[in-house]
Coordinates of C-alpha atoms in Angstrom, one line a residue:
X27 CA -0.1 0.4 0.1
X28 CA 3.1 2.5 0.4
X29 CA 3.7 1.8 -3.4
X30 CA 7.3 0.0 -2.2
X31 CA 8.8 -2.0 -4.7
X32 CA 8.3 -5.7 -3.4
X33 CA 9.7 -7.4 -6.3
X34 CA 11.0 -7.3 -9.6
X35 CA 12.4 -9.8 -12.2
X36 CA 11.6 -11.0 -16.1
X37 CA 8.5 -11.8 -17.3
X38 CA 8.7 -13.9 -20.8
X39 CA 5.7 -15.4 -22.5
X40 CA 7.5 -18.5 -23.5
X41 CA 3.7 -19.7 -26.0
X42 CA -0.1 -18.6 -25.5
X43 CA -1.5 -18.8 -22.2
X44 CA 2.3 -19.5 -20.8
X45 CA 5.1 -17.5 -19.2
X46 CA 8.3 -18.0 -17.4
X47 CA 9.1 -16.0 -14.8
X48 CA 12.4 -15.1 -13.1
X49 CA 13.4 -13.6 -9.1
X50 CA 9.2 -12.6 -9.1
X51 CA 8.7 -15.4 -6.7
X52 CA 7.0 -15.3 -4.2
X53 CA 5.8 -13.1 -4.4
X54 CA 3.9 -13.7 -8.0
X55 CA 2.8 -17.2 -5.7
X56 CA 1.4 -15.6 -3.3
X57 CA -0.2 -12.9 -5.1
X58 CA -2.0 -15.5 -7.6
X59 CA -3.1 -17.3 -4.8
X60 CA -5.2 -15.1 -3.6
X61 CA -6.3 -13.1 -6.6
X62 CA -9.0 -15.7 -7.8
X63 CA -7.9 -15.5 -11.1
X64 CA -7.6 -19.0 -13.3
X65 CA -4.0 -19.0 -13.5
X66 CA -1.4 -22.0 -12.5
X67 CA 2.3 -21.5 -11.3
X68 CA 4.7 -24.2 -10.9
X69 CA 8.2 -23.7 -9.8
X70 CA 11.0 -24.6 -11.9
X71 CA 13.7 -23.6 -9.9
X72 CA 16.1 -26.7 -10.1
X73 CA 14.6 -27.7 -13.7
X74 CA 17.1 -25.0 -15.2
X75 CA 19.7 -23.0 -15.3
X76 CA 21.4 -19.7 -17.0
X77 CA 24.1 -18.5 -17.9
X78 CA 24.7 -14.6 -18.4
X79 CA 27.4 -13.4 -21.3
X80 CA 28.4 -9.8 -21.7
X81 CA 30.2 -7.0 -23.2
X82 CA 30.5 -6.4 -26.9
X83 CA 31.7 -9.4 -28.2
X84 CA 29.0 -11.3 -26.4
X85 CA 26.8 -11.6 -29.8
X86 CA 29.4 -13.2 -31.1
X87 CA 30.5 -16.2 -28.8
X88 CA 27.0 -16.8 -28.6
X89 CA 26.7 -17.4 -32.3
X90 CA 29.8 -19.5 -32.4
X91 CA 28.8 -21.7 -30.0
X92 CA 25.0 -22.2 -31.7
X93 CA 26.1 -22.0 -35.1
X94 CA 22.9 -19.9 -35.3
X95 CA 22.3 -16.2 -36.8
X96 CA 21.2 -14.3 -33.5
X97 CA 20.9 -11.0 -34.6
X98 CA 17.4 -11.1 -35.1
X99 CA 16.9 -11.1 -30.9
X100 CA 15.8 -7.8 -30.7
X101 CA 16.5 -6.2 -26.7
X102 CA 13.7 -7.4 -24.2
X103 CA 13.3 -10.1 -26.8
X104 CA 14.1 -14.5 -26.8
X105 CA 14.0 -17.2 -29.2
X106 CA 15.2 -20.6 -28.9
X107 CA 18.2 -22.1 -30.3
X108 CA 21.0 -25.6 -30.0
X109 CA 23.8 -25.1 -28.4
X110 CA 26.1 -28.2 -28.6
X111 CA 22.9 -30.1 -30.6
X112 CA 20.8 -29.0 -27.4
X113 CA 17.9 -27.0 -27.0
X114 CA 18.2 -23.7 -25.5
X115 CA 16.4 -20.6 -25.5
X116 CA 19.0 -17.3 -25.6
X117 CA 17.3 -13.8 -24.1
X118 CA 18.7 -10.6 -24.6
X119 CA 18.1 -8.6 -21.2
X120 CA 20.6 -5.7 -21.1
X121 CA 18.6 -3.4 -18.6
X122 CA 21.9 -0.7 -18.4
X123 CA 22.9 -0.3 -22.1
X124 CA 24.9 -3.1 -22.2
X125 CA 24.6 -6.1 -24.5
X126 CA 24.3 -8.8 -22.8
X127 CA 22.9 -12.2 -23.5
X128 CA 21.3 -15.1 -21.2
X129 CA 21.3 -19.0 -22.3
X130 CA 18.8 -20.9 -20.4
X131 CA 17.9 -24.3 -20.7
X132 CA 17.6 -28.0 -19.2
X133 CA 19.5 -28.9 -15.7
X134 CA 20.8 -32.0 -17.1
X135 CA 22.3 -30.3 -20.2
X136 CA 24.2 -27.5 -18.3
X137 CA 27.7 -29.1 -18.4
X138 CA 27.6 -29.7 -22.2
X139 CA 26.5 -26.4 -23.2
X140 CA 28.9 -24.4 -20.5
X141 CA 31.7 -25.7 -22.1
X142 CA 30.2 -25.3 -25.3
X143 CA 29.8 -21.8 -24.2
X144 CA 33.2 -21.5 -22.7
X145 CA 35.5 -22.7 -25.7
X146 CA 33.2 -21.1 -28.3
X147 CA 34.7 -18.0 -26.4
X148 CA 38.0 -18.7 -26.3
X149 CA 39.1 -17.3 -30.3
X150 CA 36.6 -13.3 -28.8
X151 CA 38.4 -13.2 -25.7
X152 CA 36.0 -14.2 -23.1
X153 CA 37.1 -14.5 -19.4
X154 CA 35.7 -15.4 -16.2
X155 CA 35.0 -12.0 -13.7
X156 CA 33.6 -13.3 -10.8
X157 CA 30.8 -12.5 -8.3
X158 CA 32.9 -8.9 -7.2
X159 CA 33.0 -7.4 -11.2
X160 CA 29.1 -9.1 -11.6
X161 CA 27.9 -7.1 -8.1
X162 CA 29.9 -3.9 -9.0
X163 CA 28.5 -3.2 -12.8
X164 CA 25.1 -2.7 -11.1
X165 CA 26.1 0.4 -9.4
X166 CA 28.6 1.4 -12.0
X167 CA 25.6 1.1 -14.6
X168 CA 23.4 2.9 -12.5
X169 CA 20.6 0.1 -12.1
X170 CA 19.5 -0.5 -9.2
X171 CA 19.2 -4.3 -8.0
X172 CA 16.8 -6.1 -5.2
X173 CA 18.6 -7.1 -1.9
X174 CA 21.6 -5.5 -4.0
X175 CA 20.9 -1.9 -3.4
X176 CA 17.9 -2.1 -0.6
X177 CA 16.0 -4.4 1.0
X178 CA 12.3 -6.0 0.4
X179 CA 9.5 -5.1 2.4
X180 CA 8.3 -9.5 2.5
X181 CA 7.8 -9.1 6.1
X182 CA 6.0 -6.2 7.3
X183 CA 2.5 -7.7 6.8
X184 CA 1.4 -10.4 8.6
X185 CA -0.7 -12.7 5.7
X186 CA 2.1 -12.2 3.2
X187 CA 5.3 -13.0 6.1
X188 CA 3.2 -15.7 7.1
X189 CA 3.6 -16.8 3.7
X190 CA 7.1 -16.4 2.3
X191 CA 8.1 -18.1 5.6
X192 CA 7.0 -21.5 3.7
X193 CA 9.4 -20.5 1.1
X194 CA 12.6 -21.0 3.0
X195 CA 14.4 -21.2 0.2
X196 CA 13.0 -18.0 -1.4
X197 CA 13.3 -15.8 1.6
X198 CA 16.2 -15.7 2.7
X199 CA 17.1 -12.4 1.3
X200 CA 14.7 -10.9 3.9
X201 CA 13.7 -13.4 6.8
X202 CA 17.0 -12.4 8.3
X203 CA 18.1 -9.1 7.2
X204 CA 21.1 -7.4 8.9
X205 CA 21.6 -3.6 9.0
X206 CA 25.2 -1.5 8.6
X207 CA 25.9 2.3 7.9
X208 CA 24.9 5.5 9.1
X209 CA 20.9 4.9 7.8
X210 CA 20.6 2.8 11.4
X211 CA 18.7 -0.8 12.5
X212 CA 15.0 0.5 11.6
X213 CA 14.4 -1.0 8.1
X214 CA 11.2 1.5 6.8
X215 CA 13.5 4.3 5.2
X216 CA 15.4 1.5 3.4
X217 CA 12.5 0.3 1.5
X218 CA 12.3 1.9 -2.0
X219 CA 9.4 3.2 -4.1
X220 CA 9.8 3.1 -8.1
X221 CA 10.2 6.5 -8.1
X222 CA 13.3 6.5 -5.3
X223 CA 15.2 4.3 -8.2
X224 CA 14.7 5.8 -11.3
X225 CA 11.4 3.7 -12.5
X226 CA 8.4 5.8 -12.2
X227 CA 8.5 5.6 -16.5
X228 CA 8.0 1.6 -15.8
X229 CA 4.5 2.8 -13.8
X230 CA 1.1 2.6 -15.4
X231 CA -2.2 4.2 -13.9
X232 CA -3.9 3.0 -16.5
X233 CA -5.4 0.5 -14.0
X234 CA -5.9 -0.4 -10.4
X235 CA -3.2 -2.1 -8.1
X236 CA -1.9 -1.9 -5.0
X237 CA 0.0 1.6 -3.5
X238 CA -1.5 3.2 -6.5
X239 CA -2.7 5.8 -4.8
X240 CA 1.0 6.1 -2.8
X241 CA 2.6 6.0 -6.3
X242 CA 0.3 8.9 -7.8
X243 CA 1.0 11.2 -4.6
X244 CA 4.9 11.0 -6.1
X245 CA 4.4 10.8 -8.9
X246 CA 2.7 14.2 -8.5
X247 CA 5.6 15.6 -6.3
X248 CA 8.5 14.4 -8.2
X249 CA 10.4 14.6 -5.5
X250 CA 13.0 12.4 -6.5
X251 CA 16.3 11.6 -8.3
X252 CA 19.3 8.9 -8.7
X253 CA 22.4 10.2 -9.2
X254 CA 26.3 9.0 -9.4
X255 CA 28.4 10.1 -6.7
X256 CA 31.9 10.2 -6.5
X257 CA 33.5 10.2 -3.2
X258 CA 36.6 12.1 -2.4
X259 CA 39.8 9.8 -2.1
X260 CA 41.4 11.9 0.7
X261 CA 38.4 11.3 2.6
X262 CA 38.2 7.8 2.4
X263 CA 42.1 7.7 3.1
X264 CA 41.6 9.5 6.9
X265 CA 38.5 6.5 7.1
X266 CA 41.4 4.1 6.5
X267 CA 44.5 5.4 8.6
X268 CA 42.3 5.6 11.1
X269 CA 42.9 2.3 12.0
X270 CA 46.3 3.1 12.9
X271 CA 45.8 5.9 15.4
X272 CA 47.3 4.0 18.0
X273 CA 44.6 1.9 20.9
X274 CA 43.5 5.4 22.5
X275 CA 41.2 6.8 18.8
X276 CA 38.4 4.5 18.2
X277 CA 38.5 4.0 14.0
X278 CA 35.8 4.2 11.5
X279 CA 33.8 1.0 9.8
X280 CA 36.0 0.3 7.9
X281 CA 35.9 0.8 4.3
X282 CA 38.8 -0.5 2.8
X283 CA 38.5 -4.7 3.7
X284 CA 35.9 -5.5 0.9
X285 CA 35.0 -4.2 -2.4
X286 CA 31.4 -3.5 -1.9
X287 CA 29.3 -3.1 0.3
X288 CA 27.4 -6.3 -0.1
X289 CA 28.0 -8.8 2.9
X290 CA 27.8 -12.4 2.8
X291 CA 29.3 -14.9 5.5
X292 CA 27.6 -13.3 7.9
X293 CA 28.2 -16.3 10.2
X294 CA 24.4 -17.2 10.9
X295 CA 21.1 -16.9 8.2
X296 CA 20.1 -14.0 6.6
X297 CA 21.3 -11.0 3.9
X298 CA 23.1 -7.5 4.8
X299 CA 21.7 -4.2 3.6
X300 CA 24.2 -1.2 3.7
X301 CA 22.8 2.2 3.5
X302 CA 24.5 5.9 4.7
X303 CA 23.0 9.5 4.9
X304 CA 23.1 11.3 1.7
X305 CA 23.8 15.8 3.3
X306 CA 23.5 19.1 1.5
X307 CA 24.5 22.0 3.7
X308 CA 23.8 19.4 7.1
X309 CA 19.9 18.4 5.9
X310 CA 19.3 14.4 4.8
X311 CA 18.4 14.7 1.4
X312 CA 18.2 10.7 1.0
X313 CA 20.1 7.8 1.4
X314 CA 23.0 6.0 -0.6
X315 CA 23.3 2.2 -1.5
X316 CA 25.6 0.0 -3.3
X317 CA 29.3 1.6 -2.8
X318 CA 32.0 0.2 -4.5
X319 CA 35.7 0.8 -4.9
X320 CA 35.6 0.3 -8.9
X321 CA 38.3 -1.6 -10.4
X322 CA 37.8 -0.2 -13.4
X323 CA 37.3 3.6 -13.0
X324 CA 39.7 3.4 -10.1
X325 CA 36.8 5.3 -8.2
X326 CA 34.9 4.7 -5.4
X327 CA 31.1 5.1 -6.5
X328 CA 27.7 4.1 -5.3
X329 CA 24.4 5.0 -6.4
X330 CA 22.4 7.8 -4.3
X331 CA 18.4 8.1 -3.8
X332 CA 17.3 11.9 -3.2
X333 CA 15.7 14.9 -3.4
X334 CA 16.0 16.1 -7.3
X335 CA 17.0 19.5 -5.7
X336 CA 20.2 18.5 -6.0
X337 CA 20.8 15.6 -8.7
X338 CA 22.8 18.7 -11.1
X339 CA 26.6 16.7 -11.7
X340 CA 28.7 18.6 -10.3
X341 CA 26.8 19.4 -7.0
X342 CA 29.0 19.2 -3.6
X343 CA 27.0 16.7 -1.2
X344 CA 28.1 14.6 1.6
X345 CA 27.6 11.1 3.4
X346 CA 27.8 10.0 6.6
X347 CA 29.9 7.5 7.4
X348 CA 29.4 4.6 10.3
X349 CA 27.3 3.3 12.5
X350 CA 25.6 5.4 14.8
X351 CA 26.6 4.9 18.0
X352 CA 30.1 4.8 16.2
X353 CA 32.4 7.3 15.5
X354 CA 31.4 9.1 12.3
X355 CA 32.5 11.0 9.6
X356 CA 31.3 13.4 6.3
X357 CA 32.9 12.3 3.5
X358 CA 32.5 14.6 0.5
X359 CA 30.8 13.2 -2.8
X360 CA 30.5 14.7 -6.3
X361 CA 26.9 14.0 -8.4
X362 CA 29.1 12.8 -11.5
X363 CA 27.1 10.6 -14.7
X364 CA 24.2 8.6 -14.1
X365 CA 24.9 5.8 -15.8
X366 CA 28.7 5.8 -14.8
X367 CA 28.9 2.6 -16.9
X368 CA 30.5 5.0 -20.4
X369 CA 31.2 2.3 -22.5
X370 CA 29.9 0.6 -25.7
X371 CA 26.4 0.4 -25.3
X372 CA 23.0 -1.1 -27.2
X373 CA 22.0 2.5 -27.4
X374 CA 24.6 4.0 -30.1
X375 CA 25.7 0.7 -31.9
X376 CA 22.9 -0.9 -34.2
X377 CA 23.6 -4.5 -33.1
X378 CA 23.3 -5.2 -36.9
X379 CA 26.6 -3.5 -37.5
X380 CA 28.2 -6.5 -35.0
X381 CA 30.4 -9.0 -37.4
X382 CA 28.6 -12.6 -37.7
X383 CA 30.5 -15.2 -36.1
X384 CA 28.3 -18.1 -37.6
X385 CA 29.4 -21.9 -36.7
X386 CA 32.9 -20.3 -34.9
X387 CA 34.5 -18.8 -38.3
X388 CA 36.6 -16.0 -36.0
X389 CA 35.1 -12.0 -37.0
X390 CA 37.2 -10.5 -39.6
X391 CA 38.0 -13.8 -41.0

């Protein structure tokens, strides 16, 4: 009812009256069970694999692996093909603008498809970047993501919470939430609406839905902006240096012991969320999340969900670093381009201009 995001994900039309969704469970399950609609759902979590390939040569890799011309798959589209003689569905997401694909198939075919993709990609420089790079790219590309940049209000409504408790494989991120950063222990300031994270354009008021009135008020207020914040290196260095000032000085919360503010291995169940207050002349104007030490750009950056009056590029703000009750430091930050990602992307390149690499023929051969 507050217009806050309960989940987001992909829904793909497979055939007439049949769809496949990703990341919408268990919210979708709960809503359908209570909808009265003639819809039946079946969990496919253990029946399907999917691999993700991204980068300017990802299309060439897929064409070499499949022996198929895949230039016809437009953004947000998908179709069937084969890899290693096995049926796969190839989707083209790339929500942040980069050329990117997903390959979906049956679980028993996982290893054969994986090996075929890896082998086909060697001539194009395919590499495994790992989880750290994957998570960093959401901040670099200006794409706030559930469970990375903000938690979801799954346990604030008793009936919904009771249903989610029956879904232990799916409630992991929100059943036991651990909060870090200067926003403190309260969950409410960490939940977001589509307008706070730049997705207001996706809201369609042409039908009834839960949270409609709240979002109409947000749309009229036109209050929010999502920005990139670049952190001041001298202030970062001072936070790092604080742990070397002797036993008589309590250091700031560490800022150098992980590449991003996404927490794993907490020693128990649940997931950790980090959010810090953003200030303008000492006034709270929103929160920032997703802080990373960008390896590619050699900058510390984060996303800011802030008052749009302070969203102009070049605006100087501060971020409060440190949990309440511990030493806190106001770190200078500057609003810069959003998204920060400045490489070749789908918006500037016609996919028809990308070389065809069908049947493993190297580009340019």
